[in-house]
Tab-separated table of C-alpha atoms in Angstrom:
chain	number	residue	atom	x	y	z
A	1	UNK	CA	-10.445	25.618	-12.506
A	2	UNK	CA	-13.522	24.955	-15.198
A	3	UNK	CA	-14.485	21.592	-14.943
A	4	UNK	CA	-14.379	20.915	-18.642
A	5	UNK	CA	-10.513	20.786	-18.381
A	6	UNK	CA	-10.509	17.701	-16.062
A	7	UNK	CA	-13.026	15.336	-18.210
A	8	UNK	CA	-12.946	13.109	-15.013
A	9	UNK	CA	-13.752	15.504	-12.221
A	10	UNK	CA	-16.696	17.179	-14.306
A	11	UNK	CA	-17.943	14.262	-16.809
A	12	UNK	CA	-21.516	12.891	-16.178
A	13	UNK	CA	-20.873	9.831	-17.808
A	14	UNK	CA	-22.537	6.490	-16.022
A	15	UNK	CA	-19.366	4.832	-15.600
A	16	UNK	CA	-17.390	7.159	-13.435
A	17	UNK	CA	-16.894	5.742	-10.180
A	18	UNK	CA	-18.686	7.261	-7.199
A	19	UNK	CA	-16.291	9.552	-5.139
A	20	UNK	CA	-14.858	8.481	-2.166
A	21	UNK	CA	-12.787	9.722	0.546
A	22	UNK	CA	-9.799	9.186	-0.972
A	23	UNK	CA	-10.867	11.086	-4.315
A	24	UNK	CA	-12.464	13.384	-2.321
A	25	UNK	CA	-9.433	14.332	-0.788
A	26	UNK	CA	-7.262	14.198	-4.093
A	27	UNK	CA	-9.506	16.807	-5.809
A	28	UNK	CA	-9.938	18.953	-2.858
A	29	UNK	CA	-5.874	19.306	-2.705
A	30	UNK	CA	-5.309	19.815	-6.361
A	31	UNK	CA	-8.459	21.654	-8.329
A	32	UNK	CA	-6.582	24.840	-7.182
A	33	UNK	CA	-3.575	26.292	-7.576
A	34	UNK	CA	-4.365	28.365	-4.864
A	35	UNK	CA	-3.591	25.262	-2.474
A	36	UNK	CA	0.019	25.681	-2.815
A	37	UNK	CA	-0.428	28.777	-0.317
A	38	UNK	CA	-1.788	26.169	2.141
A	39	UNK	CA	1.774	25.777	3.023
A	40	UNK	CA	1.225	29.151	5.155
A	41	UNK	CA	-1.587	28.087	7.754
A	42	UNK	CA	0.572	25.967	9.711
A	43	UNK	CA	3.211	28.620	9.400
A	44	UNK	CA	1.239	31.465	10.404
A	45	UNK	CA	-0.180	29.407	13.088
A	46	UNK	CA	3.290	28.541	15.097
A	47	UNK	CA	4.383	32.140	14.555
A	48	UNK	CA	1.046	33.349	15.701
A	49	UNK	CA	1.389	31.498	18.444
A	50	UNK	CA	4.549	32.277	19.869
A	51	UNK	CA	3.737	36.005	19.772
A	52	UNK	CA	5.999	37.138	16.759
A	53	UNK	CA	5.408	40.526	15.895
A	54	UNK	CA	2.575	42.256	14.869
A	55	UNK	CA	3.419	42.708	11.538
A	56	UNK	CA	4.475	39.099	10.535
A	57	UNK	CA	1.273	37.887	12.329
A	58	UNK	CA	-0.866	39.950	10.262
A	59	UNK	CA	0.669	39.396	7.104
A	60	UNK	CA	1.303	35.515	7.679
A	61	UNK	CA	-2.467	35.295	8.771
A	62	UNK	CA	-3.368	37.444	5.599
A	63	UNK	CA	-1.758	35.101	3.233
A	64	UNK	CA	-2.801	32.086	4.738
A	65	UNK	CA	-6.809	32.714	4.546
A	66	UNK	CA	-6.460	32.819	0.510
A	67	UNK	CA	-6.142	29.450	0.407
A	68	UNK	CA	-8.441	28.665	2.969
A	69	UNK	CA	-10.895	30.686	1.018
A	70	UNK	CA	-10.705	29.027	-2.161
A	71	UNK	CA	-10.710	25.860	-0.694
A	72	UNK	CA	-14.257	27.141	1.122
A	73	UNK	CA	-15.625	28.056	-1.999
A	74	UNK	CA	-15.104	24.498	-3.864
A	75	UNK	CA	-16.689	22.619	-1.113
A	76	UNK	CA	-19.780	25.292	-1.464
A	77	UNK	CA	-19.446	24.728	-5.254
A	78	UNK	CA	-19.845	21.187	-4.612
A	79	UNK	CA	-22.615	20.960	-2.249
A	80	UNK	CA	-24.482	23.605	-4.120
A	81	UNK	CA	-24.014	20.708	-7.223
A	82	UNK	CA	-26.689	18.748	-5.063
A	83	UNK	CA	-28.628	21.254	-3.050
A	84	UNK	CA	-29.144	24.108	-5.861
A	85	UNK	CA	-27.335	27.332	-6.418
A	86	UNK	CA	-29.579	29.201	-3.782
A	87	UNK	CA	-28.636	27.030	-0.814
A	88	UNK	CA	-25.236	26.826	-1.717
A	89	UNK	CA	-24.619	30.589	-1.957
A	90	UNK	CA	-27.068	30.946	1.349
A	91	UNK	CA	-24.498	28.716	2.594
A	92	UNK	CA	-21.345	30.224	1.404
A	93	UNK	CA	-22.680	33.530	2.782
A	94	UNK	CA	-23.524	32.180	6.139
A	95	UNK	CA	-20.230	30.339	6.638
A	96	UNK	CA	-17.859	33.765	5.680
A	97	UNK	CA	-20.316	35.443	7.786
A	98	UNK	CA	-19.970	33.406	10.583
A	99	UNK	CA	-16.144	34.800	11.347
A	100	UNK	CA	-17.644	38.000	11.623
A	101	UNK	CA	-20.492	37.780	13.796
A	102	UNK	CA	-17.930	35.945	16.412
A	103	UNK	CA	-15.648	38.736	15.799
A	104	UNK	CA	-17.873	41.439	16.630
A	105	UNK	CA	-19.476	40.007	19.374
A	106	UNK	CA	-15.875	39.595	21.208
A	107	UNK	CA	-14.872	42.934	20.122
A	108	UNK	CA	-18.195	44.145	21.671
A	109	UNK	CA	-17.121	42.477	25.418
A	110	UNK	CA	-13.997	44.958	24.924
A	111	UNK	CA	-16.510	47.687	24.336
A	112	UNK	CA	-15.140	48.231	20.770
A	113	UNK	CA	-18.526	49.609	19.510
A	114	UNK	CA	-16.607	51.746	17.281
A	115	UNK	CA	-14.606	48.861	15.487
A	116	UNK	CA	-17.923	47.301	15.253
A	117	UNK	CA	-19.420	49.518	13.419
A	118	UNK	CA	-17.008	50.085	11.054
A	119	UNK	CA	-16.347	46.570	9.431
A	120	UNK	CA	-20.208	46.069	9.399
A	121	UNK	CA	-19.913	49.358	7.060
A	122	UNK	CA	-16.826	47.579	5.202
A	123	UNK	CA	-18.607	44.467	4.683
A	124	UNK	CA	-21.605	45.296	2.857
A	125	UNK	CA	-19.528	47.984	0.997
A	126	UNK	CA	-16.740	45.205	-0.110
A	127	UNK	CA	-19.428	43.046	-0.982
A	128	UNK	CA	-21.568	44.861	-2.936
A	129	UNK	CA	-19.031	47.289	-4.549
A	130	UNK	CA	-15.695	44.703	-4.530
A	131	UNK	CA	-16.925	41.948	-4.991
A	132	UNK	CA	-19.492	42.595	-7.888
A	133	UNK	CA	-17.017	44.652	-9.473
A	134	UNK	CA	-14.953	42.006	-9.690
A	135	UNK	CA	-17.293	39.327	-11.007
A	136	UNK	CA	-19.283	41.633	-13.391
A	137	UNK	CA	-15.313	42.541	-14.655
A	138	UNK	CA	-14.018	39.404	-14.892
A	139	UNK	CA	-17.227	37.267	-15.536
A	140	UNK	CA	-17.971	39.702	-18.471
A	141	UNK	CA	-14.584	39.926	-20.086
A	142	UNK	CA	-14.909	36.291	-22.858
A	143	UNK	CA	-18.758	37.306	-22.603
A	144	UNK	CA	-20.710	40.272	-24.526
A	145	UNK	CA	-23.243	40.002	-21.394
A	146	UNK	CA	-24.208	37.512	-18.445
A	147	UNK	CA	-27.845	37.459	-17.296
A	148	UNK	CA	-28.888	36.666	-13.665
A	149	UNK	CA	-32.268	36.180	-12.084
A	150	UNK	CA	-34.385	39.767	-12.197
A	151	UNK	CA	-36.651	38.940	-9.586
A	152	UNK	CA	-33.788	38.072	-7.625
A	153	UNK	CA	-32.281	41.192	-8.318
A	154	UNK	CA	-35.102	43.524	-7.624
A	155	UNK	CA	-35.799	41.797	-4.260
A	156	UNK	CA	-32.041	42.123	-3.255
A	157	UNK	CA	-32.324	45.725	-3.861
A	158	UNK	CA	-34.992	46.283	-2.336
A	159	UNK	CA	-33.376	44.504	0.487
A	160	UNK	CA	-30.237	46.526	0.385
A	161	UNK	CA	-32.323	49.580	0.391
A	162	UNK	CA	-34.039	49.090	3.965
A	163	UNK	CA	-30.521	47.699	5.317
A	164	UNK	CA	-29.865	51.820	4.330
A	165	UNK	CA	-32.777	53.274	6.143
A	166	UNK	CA	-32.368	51.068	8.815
A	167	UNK	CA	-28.763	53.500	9.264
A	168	UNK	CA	-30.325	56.721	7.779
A	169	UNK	CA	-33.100	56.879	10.379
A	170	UNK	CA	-31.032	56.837	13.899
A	171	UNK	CA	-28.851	59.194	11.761
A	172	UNK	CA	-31.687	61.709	11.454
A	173	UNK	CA	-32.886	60.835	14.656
A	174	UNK	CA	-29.727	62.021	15.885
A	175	UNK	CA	-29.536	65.200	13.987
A	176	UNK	CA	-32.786	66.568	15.216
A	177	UNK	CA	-32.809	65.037	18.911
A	178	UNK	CA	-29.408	66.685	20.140
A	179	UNK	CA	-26.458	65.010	21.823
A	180	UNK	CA	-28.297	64.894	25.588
A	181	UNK	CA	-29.073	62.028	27.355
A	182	UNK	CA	-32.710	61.147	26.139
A	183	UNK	CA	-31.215	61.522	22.741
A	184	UNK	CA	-28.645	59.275	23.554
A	185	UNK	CA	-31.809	56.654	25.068
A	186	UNK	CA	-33.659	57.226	22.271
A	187	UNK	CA	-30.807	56.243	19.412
A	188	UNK	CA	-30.466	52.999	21.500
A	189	UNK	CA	-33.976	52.043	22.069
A	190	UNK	CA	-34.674	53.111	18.420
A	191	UNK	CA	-31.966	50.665	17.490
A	192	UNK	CA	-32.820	47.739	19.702
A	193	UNK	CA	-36.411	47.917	17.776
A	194	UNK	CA	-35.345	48.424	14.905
A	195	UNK	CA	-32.583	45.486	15.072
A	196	UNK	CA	-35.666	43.465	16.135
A	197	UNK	CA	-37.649	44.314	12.732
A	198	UNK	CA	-34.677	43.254	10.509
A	199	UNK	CA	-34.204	40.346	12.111
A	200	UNK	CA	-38.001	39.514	11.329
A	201	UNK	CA	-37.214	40.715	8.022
A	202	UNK	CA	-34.523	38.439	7.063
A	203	UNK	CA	-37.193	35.369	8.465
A	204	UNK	CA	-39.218	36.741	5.828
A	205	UNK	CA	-36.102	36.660	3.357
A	206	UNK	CA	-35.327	33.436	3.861
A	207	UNK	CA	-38.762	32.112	3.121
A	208	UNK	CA	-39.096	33.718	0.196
A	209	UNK	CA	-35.800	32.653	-1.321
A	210	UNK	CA	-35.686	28.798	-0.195
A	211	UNK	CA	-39.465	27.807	0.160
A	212	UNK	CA	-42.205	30.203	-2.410
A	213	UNK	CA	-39.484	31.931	-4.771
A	214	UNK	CA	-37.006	29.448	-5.260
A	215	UNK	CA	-37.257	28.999	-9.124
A	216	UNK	CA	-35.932	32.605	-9.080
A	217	UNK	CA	-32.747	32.349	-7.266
A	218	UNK	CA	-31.519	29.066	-9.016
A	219	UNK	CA	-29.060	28.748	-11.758
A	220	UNK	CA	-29.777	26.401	-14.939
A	221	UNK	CA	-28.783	22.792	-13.845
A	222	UNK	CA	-25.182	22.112	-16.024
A	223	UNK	CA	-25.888	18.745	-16.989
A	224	UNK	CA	-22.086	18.455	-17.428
A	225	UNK	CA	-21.177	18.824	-13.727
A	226	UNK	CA	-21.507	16.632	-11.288
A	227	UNK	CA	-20.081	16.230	-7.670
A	228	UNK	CA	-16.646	15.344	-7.241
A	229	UNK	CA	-16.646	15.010	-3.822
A	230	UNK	CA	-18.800	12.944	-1.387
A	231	UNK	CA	-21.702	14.784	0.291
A	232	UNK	CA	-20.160	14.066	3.827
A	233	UNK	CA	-16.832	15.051	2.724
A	234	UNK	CA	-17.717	18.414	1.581
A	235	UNK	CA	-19.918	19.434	4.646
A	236	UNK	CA	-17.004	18.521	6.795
A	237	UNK	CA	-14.578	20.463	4.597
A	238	UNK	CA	-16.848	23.089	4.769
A	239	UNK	CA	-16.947	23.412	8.702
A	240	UNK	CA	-13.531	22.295	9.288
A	241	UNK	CA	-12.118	25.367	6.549
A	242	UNK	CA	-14.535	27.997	8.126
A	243	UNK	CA	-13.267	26.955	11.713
A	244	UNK	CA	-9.674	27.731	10.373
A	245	UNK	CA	-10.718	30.633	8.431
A	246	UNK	CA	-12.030	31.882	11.849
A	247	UNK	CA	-9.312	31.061	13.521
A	248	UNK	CA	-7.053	33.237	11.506
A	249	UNK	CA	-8.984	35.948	10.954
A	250	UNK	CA	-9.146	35.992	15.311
A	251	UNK	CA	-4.644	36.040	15.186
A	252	UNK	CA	-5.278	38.937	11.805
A	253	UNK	CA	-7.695	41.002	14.166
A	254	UNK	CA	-5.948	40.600	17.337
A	255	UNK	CA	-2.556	42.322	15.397
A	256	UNK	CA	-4.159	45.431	13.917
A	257	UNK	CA	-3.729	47.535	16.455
A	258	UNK	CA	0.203	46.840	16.685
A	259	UNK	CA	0.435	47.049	12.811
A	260	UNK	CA	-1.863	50.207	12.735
A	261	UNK	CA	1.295	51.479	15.445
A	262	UNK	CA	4.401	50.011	13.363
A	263	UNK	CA	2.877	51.056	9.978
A	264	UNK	CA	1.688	54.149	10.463
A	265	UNK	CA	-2.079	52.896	8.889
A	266	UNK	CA	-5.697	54.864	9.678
A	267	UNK	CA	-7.249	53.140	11.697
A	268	UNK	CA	-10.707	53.718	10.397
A	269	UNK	CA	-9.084	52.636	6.751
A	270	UNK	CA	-8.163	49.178	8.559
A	271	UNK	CA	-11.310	48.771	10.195
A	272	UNK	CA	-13.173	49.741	7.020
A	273	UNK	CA	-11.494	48.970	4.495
A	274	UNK	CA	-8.547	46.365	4.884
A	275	UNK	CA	-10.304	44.466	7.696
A	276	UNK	CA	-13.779	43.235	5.505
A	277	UNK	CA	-11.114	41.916	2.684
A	278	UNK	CA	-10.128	39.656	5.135
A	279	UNK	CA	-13.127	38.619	6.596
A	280	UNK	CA	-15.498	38.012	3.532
A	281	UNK	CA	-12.128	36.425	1.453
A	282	UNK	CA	-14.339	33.354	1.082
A	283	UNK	CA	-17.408	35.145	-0.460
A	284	UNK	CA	-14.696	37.658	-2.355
A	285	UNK	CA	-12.864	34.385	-4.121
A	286	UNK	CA	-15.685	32.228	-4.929
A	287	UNK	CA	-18.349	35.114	-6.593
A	288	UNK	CA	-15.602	35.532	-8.762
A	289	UNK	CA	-15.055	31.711	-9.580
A	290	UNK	CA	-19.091	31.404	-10.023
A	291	UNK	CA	-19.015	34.217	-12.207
A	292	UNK	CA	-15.952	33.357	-14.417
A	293	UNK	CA	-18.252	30.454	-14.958
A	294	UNK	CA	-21.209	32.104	-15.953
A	295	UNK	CA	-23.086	31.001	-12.992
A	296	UNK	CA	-24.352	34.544	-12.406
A	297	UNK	CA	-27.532	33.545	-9.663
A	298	UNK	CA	-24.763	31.543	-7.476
A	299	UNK	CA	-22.639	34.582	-7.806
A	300	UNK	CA	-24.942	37.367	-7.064
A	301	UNK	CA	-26.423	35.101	-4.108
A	302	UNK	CA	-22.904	34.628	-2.699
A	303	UNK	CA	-22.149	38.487	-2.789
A	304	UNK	CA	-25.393	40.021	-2.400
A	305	UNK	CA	-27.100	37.641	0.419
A	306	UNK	CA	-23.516	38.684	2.286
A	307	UNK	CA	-24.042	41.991	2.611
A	308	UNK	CA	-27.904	41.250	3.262
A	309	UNK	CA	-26.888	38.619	6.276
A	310	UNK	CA	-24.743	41.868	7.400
A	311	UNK	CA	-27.663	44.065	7.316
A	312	UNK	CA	-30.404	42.089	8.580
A	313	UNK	CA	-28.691	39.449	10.486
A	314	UNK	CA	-25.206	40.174	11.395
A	315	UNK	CA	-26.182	44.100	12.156
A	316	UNK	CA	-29.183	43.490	14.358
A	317	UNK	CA	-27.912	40.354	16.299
A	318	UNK	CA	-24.840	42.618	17.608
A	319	UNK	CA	-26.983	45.390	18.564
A	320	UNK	CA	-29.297	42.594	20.632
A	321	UNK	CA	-26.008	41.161	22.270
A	322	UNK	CA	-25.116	44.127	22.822
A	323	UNK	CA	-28.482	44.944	24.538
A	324	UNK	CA	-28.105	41.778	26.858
A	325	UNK	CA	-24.041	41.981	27.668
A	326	UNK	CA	-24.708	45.809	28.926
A	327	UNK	CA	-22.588	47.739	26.061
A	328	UNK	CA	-24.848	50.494	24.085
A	329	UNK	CA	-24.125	49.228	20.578
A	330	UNK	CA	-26.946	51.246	18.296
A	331	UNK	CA	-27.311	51.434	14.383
A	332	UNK	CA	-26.162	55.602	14.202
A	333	UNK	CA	-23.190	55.628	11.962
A	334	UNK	CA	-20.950	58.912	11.553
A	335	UNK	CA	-22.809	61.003	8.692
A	336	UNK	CA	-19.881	60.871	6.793
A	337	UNK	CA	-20.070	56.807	6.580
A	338	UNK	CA	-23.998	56.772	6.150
A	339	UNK	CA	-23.520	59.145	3.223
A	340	UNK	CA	-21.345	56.903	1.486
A	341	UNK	CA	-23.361	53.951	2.007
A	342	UNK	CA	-26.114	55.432	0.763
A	343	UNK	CA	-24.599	56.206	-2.635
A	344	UNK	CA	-23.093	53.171	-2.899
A	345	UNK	CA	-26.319	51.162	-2.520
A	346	UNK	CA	-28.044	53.649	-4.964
A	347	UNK	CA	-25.294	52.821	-7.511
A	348	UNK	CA	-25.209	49.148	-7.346
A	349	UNK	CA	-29.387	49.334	-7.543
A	350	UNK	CA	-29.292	51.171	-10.777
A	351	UNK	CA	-26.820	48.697	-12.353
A	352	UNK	CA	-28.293	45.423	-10.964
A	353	UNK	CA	-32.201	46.599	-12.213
A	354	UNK	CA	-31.582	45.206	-15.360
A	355	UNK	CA	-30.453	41.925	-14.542
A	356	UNK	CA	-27.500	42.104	-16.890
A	357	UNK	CA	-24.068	42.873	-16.499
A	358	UNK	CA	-21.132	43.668	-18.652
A	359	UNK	CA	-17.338	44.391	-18.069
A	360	UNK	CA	-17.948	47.889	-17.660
A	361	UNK	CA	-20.412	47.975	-14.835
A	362	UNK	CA	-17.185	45.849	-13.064
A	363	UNK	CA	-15.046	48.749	-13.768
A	364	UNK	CA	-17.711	51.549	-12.388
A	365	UNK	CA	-18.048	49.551	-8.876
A	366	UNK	CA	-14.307	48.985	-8.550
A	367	UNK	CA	-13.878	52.363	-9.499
A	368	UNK	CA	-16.059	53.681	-6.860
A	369	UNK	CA	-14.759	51.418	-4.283
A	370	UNK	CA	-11.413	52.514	-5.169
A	371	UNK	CA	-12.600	56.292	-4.484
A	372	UNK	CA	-14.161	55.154	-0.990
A	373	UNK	CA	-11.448	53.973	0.183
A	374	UNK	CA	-9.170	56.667	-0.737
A	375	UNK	CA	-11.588	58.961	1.053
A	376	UNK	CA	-11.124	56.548	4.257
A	377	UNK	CA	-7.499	56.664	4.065
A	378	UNK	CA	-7.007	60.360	4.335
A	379	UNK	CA	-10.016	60.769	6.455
A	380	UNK	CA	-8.683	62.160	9.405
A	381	UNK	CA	-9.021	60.433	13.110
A	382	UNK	CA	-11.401	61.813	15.514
């Protein structure tokens, strides 16, 4: 909802009152119409809990992080309001994030390194093909063009790029080293180093984005917007939304398997595909509010840094827990998935270069998204 329809949430006149709690509350309940689905997270909780099936789990659990996501996106909107655009998309990113990393690293303990893998491959590919299709699409339909920050750009493709060599190398590693076991060593040692570099990397990232490049990652201050919420409220709302979010997504994950059973699903199209629309629902629903409102830095910071905190954080943190829990979790990827990645990342470079986007360039990322996962629904199971 654009703040210019509610003169009183989004007015910058001196004598509005100061939030409060109360407010705070009001407008956190009713900027959406997305709330009214709130009415399913204490329903899929009880039925989660008393061990319904594993189809109404997963779809009750499904329905009720939409909400939840919204909701997670207004209270980044509003803290980014007083912090900047690039700390409240670093945020955003971090907090959908945050389901994942937990979710790997338990699925890691079962010695899932296979599931692993592939929603770290359906992340950054819902992110950067998903999710900017559907902001560049739906941000560009009222508008002939929307600009965003070109140094930002270029530096987030760059990024993206060595997130793809960082899987193209064990790949060809793997290819010329043989399937023995000092190829095997090798892959994983190659990995654990490698994971180590990233993570140095995104160090590097971050202090170039919130401390000497800032001015490039920030969206023009709307004098016409200004907090509706208190600061406290918000940062609770924040944690207390991304616990539930977390919590759902744990009840969504723990009933693939039995819908993958009843259904009749691939399992690598759940893993890959389904799975990541599930966990990054927060970054997927508010990109695509920032965009519809022309905030274009916020919304290519939300979608982009995602798929870079996959890559350089997310990615190389799993790989060192792995390391120290005893399970062999490496950075090779089937050829098959690297392949795609790589195109994908080669695609969204050439379109983001430019630092414009238009309806069109929406339509070409959903469009190759939509071919991806095709390809991952009839690919067969090994």
């Amino acid at each position: 909802m654009n703040h210019e329809s509610q003169p009183l949430l989004g007015s910058s006149r001196d004598d509005e009152p100061a939030p409060t709690f109360f407010s705070s509350m009001k407008v956190s309940f009713t900027n959406s119409w997305f709330n009214v689905l709130l009415i399913f997270v204490p329903i899929a909780l009880g039925f989660s809990f008393v061990g319904a099936s594993d189809p109404v789990v997963f779809s009750l659990n499904f329905i009720a992080i939409i909400p939840l996501a919204k909701m997670l996106g207004f209270a980044t909107e509003e803290l980014a309001l007083r912090t900047g655009s690039t700390i409240g998309s670093l945020l955003n990113a971090t907090f959908g994030n945050a389901v994942e990393l937990i979710l790997g690293i338990v699925a890691l303990k079962e010695g899932l390194i296979r599931v692993v893998q592939a929603s770290i491959l359906g992340s950054i590919l819902s992110n950067i093909l998903l999710v900017l299709g559907f902001c560049f699409l739906l941000g560009g339909l009222t508008r002939s063009e929307q600009e965003f920050s070109s140094i930002a750009a270029q530096t987030s493709s760059s990024l993206l790029s060595l997130t793809v060599l960082s899987l193209l190398v064990p790949a060809a590693f793997a290819t010329v080293a043989g399937d023995g076991k000092e190829a095997t060593d090798g892959i994983l040692a190659l990995s654990q180093g490698t994971s180590i570099v990233l993570l140095i990397v995104y160090i590097l990232y971050l202090i170039f984005q919130l401390k000497t490049h800032t001015q490039f990652f920030e969206d023009e201050v709307d004098e016409e917007e200004v907090p509706t919420t208190t600061l406290a409220f918000s940062a609770v709302l924040l944690i207390a939304v991304a616990g539930f979010v977390s919590l759902h997504a744990e009840f969504l994950v723990g009933a693939i398997e039995g819908v993958v059973d009843q259904w009749g699903i691939n399992e690598t199209f759940v893993g890959i595909i389904l799975l990541p629309l599930v966990g990054n629902a927060a970054e997927h629903v508010s990109s695509v509010t920032f965009a519809m409102k022309n905030k274009m830095n916020l919304c290519i910071g939300v979608a982009l840094s995602s798929s870079l905190q996959i890559g350089l954080l997310v990615s190389p943190v799993l790989v060192i827990a792995g390391w120290f829990i005893g399970q062999p979790m490496t950075l090779f990827f089937e050829d098959f998935e690297t392949v795609i990645l790589f195109a994908s990342v080669l695609i969204v470079n050439y379109l983001i270069q430019d630092a414009r986007s238009n309806w069109l360039e929406g339509a070409l990322l959903l469009a190759a998204y939509a071919i991806i996962a095709m390809a991952f629904f009839f690919h067969p199971i090994n």
